[in-house]
Amino acid sequence: MEDNAFQPGNLRIMAGTTVTWRNFDPVAHTATERGEEWDTGMLGEGESASITFAEAGSYDYYCIPHPDMRARVEVVPSLD
Ligand SMILES: [Cu+2]
């Protein structure tokens, strides 16, 4: 999370991968799945949280305080 954006934005990862979000901004952000299947909770400057994606699927997420911050994690069974 940097400059009020998820960087990098969309990710394509293999099932079982752990993704870590770290906040480089002075304001707090979250990474929250649209259906609230997962949520990092509020992360202040310098804080981070990790989510492990066990199952394949496409997960759109956003930041609760800044709904214009959006991205997607695509989890695939294997990377070809
Ligand atoms: Cu935010």
PDB file of C-alpha atoms and ligand atoms in Angstrom:
ATOM      1  CA  MET A   1       0.000   0.000   0.000  1.00  0.00           C
ATOM      2  CA  GLU A   2       1.588   3.207  -1.184  1.00  0.00           C
ATOM      3  CA  ASP A   3       0.264   6.560  -2.448  1.00  0.00           C
ATOM      4  CA  ASN A   4      -3.281   5.382  -1.690  1.00  0.00           C
ATOM      5  CA  ALA A   5      -2.987   2.385  -4.005  1.00  0.00           C
ATOM      6  CA  PHE A   6      -2.195  -1.286  -3.862  1.00  0.00           C
ATOM      7  CA  GLN A   7       1.208  -1.758  -5.448  1.00  0.00           C
ATOM      8  CA  PRO A   8       1.507  -4.018  -7.272  1.00  0.00           C
ATOM      9  CA  GLY A   9      -2.201  -4.103  -8.042  1.00  0.00           C
ATOM     10  CA  ASN A  10      -3.573  -7.310  -9.461  1.00  0.00           C
ATOM     11  CA  LEU A  11      -1.704 -10.457  -8.537  1.00  0.00           C
ATOM     12  CA  ARG A  12      -1.735 -13.938 -10.032  1.00  0.00           C
ATOM     13  CA  ILE A  13      -0.417 -16.510  -7.597  1.00  0.00           C
ATOM     14  CA  MET A  14      -0.348 -20.234  -7.039  1.00  0.00           C
ATOM     15  CA  ALA A  15      -2.591 -21.815  -4.418  1.00  0.00           C
ATOM     16  CA  GLY A  16      -0.777 -22.035  -1.111  1.00  0.00           C
ATOM     17  CA  THR A  17       1.002 -18.709  -1.601  1.00  0.00           C
ATOM     18  CA  THR A  18       1.120 -16.212   1.225  1.00  0.00           C
ATOM     19  CA  VAL A  19       0.680 -12.549   0.315  1.00  0.00           C
ATOM     20  CA  THR A  20       1.896  -9.823   2.647  1.00  0.00           C
ATOM     21  CA  TRP A  21       0.494  -6.298   2.549  1.00  0.00           C
ATOM     22  CA  ARG A  22       2.617  -3.562   4.056  1.00  0.00           C
ATOM     23  CA  ASN A  23       1.478   0.012   4.434  1.00  0.00           C
ATOM     24  CA  PHE A  24       3.979   2.677   3.393  1.00  0.00           C
ATOM     25  CA  ASP A  25       1.464   5.524   3.745  1.00  0.00           C
ATOM     26  CA  PRO A  26       0.959   7.765   6.773  1.00  0.00           C
ATOM     27  CA  VAL A  27      -2.763   6.917   6.778  1.00  0.00           C
ATOM     28  CA  ALA A  28      -4.244   3.536   7.700  1.00  0.00           C
ATOM     29  CA  HIS A  29      -5.414   1.094   5.041  1.00  0.00           C
ATOM     30  CA  THR A  30      -7.039  -2.322   4.867  1.00  0.00           C
ATOM     31  CA  ALA A  31      -7.090  -5.069   2.272  1.00  0.00           C
ATOM     32  CA  THR A  32     -10.609  -6.432   2.529  1.00  0.00           C
ATOM     33  CA  GLU A  33     -12.140  -9.041   0.266  1.00  0.00           C
ATOM     34  CA  ARG A  34     -15.448  -7.930  -1.294  1.00  0.00           C
ATOM     35  CA  GLY A  35     -17.385 -10.722   0.354  1.00  0.00           C
ATOM     36  CA  GLU A  36     -15.349 -10.220   3.520  1.00  0.00           C
ATOM     37  CA  GLU A  37     -13.888 -13.701   3.197  1.00  0.00           C
ATOM     38  CA  TRP A  38     -10.637 -12.225   4.433  1.00  0.00           C
ATOM     39  CA  ASP A  39      -9.437  -8.909   5.774  1.00  0.00           C
ATOM     40  CA  THR A  40      -6.063  -7.640   6.922  1.00  0.00           C
ATOM     41  CA  GLY A  41      -7.665  -5.301   9.436  1.00  0.00           C
ATOM     42  CA  MET A  42      -6.480  -1.707   9.722  1.00  0.00           C
ATOM     43  CA  LEU A  43      -2.781  -1.322   9.023  1.00  0.00           C
ATOM     44  CA  GLY A  44      -1.037   1.831  10.161  1.00  0.00           C
ATOM     45  CA  GLU A  45       2.167   3.169   8.645  1.00  0.00           C
ATOM     46  CA  GLY A  46       4.846   0.482   8.614  1.00  0.00           C
ATOM     47  CA  GLU A  47       2.472  -2.286   9.655  1.00  0.00           C
ATOM     48  CA  SER A  48       1.869  -5.430   7.647  1.00  0.00           C
ATOM     49  CA  ALA A  49      -0.416  -8.456   7.542  1.00  0.00           C
ATOM     50  CA  SER A  50      -0.289 -11.705   5.610  1.00  0.00           C
ATOM     51  CA  ILE A  51      -2.987 -13.895   4.092  1.00  0.00           C
ATOM     52  CA  THR A  52      -2.397 -17.423   2.805  1.00  0.00           C
ATOM     53  CA  PHE A  53      -4.506 -18.417  -0.190  1.00  0.00           C
ATOM     54  CA  ALA A  54      -5.168 -22.139   0.035  1.00  0.00           C
ATOM     55  CA  GLU A  55      -7.879 -22.345  -2.600  1.00  0.00           C
ATOM     56  CA  ALA A  56      -7.975 -21.304  -6.221  1.00  0.00           C
ATOM     57  CA  GLY A  57     -10.326 -18.446  -7.010  1.00  0.00           C
ATOM     58  CA  SER A  58     -10.571 -14.801  -7.909  1.00  0.00           C
ATOM     59  CA  TYR A  59     -10.690 -12.371  -5.030  1.00  0.00           C
ATOM     60  CA  ASP A  60     -11.538  -8.706  -5.504  1.00  0.00           C
ATOM     61  CA  TYR A  61     -10.569  -6.579  -2.569  1.00  0.00           C
ATOM     62  CA  TYR A  62     -10.562  -2.960  -1.502  1.00  0.00           C
ATOM     63  CA  CYS A  63      -9.619  -0.638   1.322  1.00  0.00           C
ATOM     64  CA  ILE A  64     -12.454   0.103   3.747  1.00  0.00           C
ATOM     65  CA  PRO A  65     -11.496   3.768   4.431  1.00  0.00           C
ATOM     66  CA  HIS A  66     -10.682   4.360   0.734  1.00  0.00           C
ATOM     67  CA  PRO A  67     -13.106   2.324  -1.414  1.00  0.00           C
ATOM     68  CA  ASP A  68     -11.426   3.599  -4.586  1.00  0.00           C
ATOM     69  CA  MET A  69      -8.395   1.524  -3.643  1.00  0.00           C
ATOM     70  CA  ARG A  70      -9.109  -1.757  -5.403  1.00  0.00           C
ATOM     71  CA  ALA A  71      -7.234  -4.749  -6.718  1.00  0.00           C
ATOM     72  CA  ARG A  72      -7.593  -8.457  -7.292  1.00  0.00           C
ATOM     73  CA  VAL A  73      -5.804 -11.621  -6.257  1.00  0.00           C
ATOM     74  CA  GLU A  74      -6.204 -14.445  -8.729  1.00  0.00           C
ATOM     75  CA  VAL A  75      -5.273 -17.799  -7.229  1.00  0.00           C
ATOM     76  CA  VAL A  76      -4.585 -20.600  -9.711  1.00  0.00           C
ATOM     77  CA  PRO A  77      -3.861 -24.299  -9.035  1.00  0.00           C
ATOM     78  CA  SER A  78      -0.497 -24.016 -10.808  1.00  0.00           C
ATOM     79  CA  LEU A  79       1.446 -21.387 -12.730  1.00  0.00           C
ATOM     80  CA  ASP A  80       1.963 -22.419 -16.335  1.00  0.00           C
TER      81      ASP A  80
HETATM   82 CU    CU B   1      -6.883   2.960   2.345  1.00  0.00          CU
END
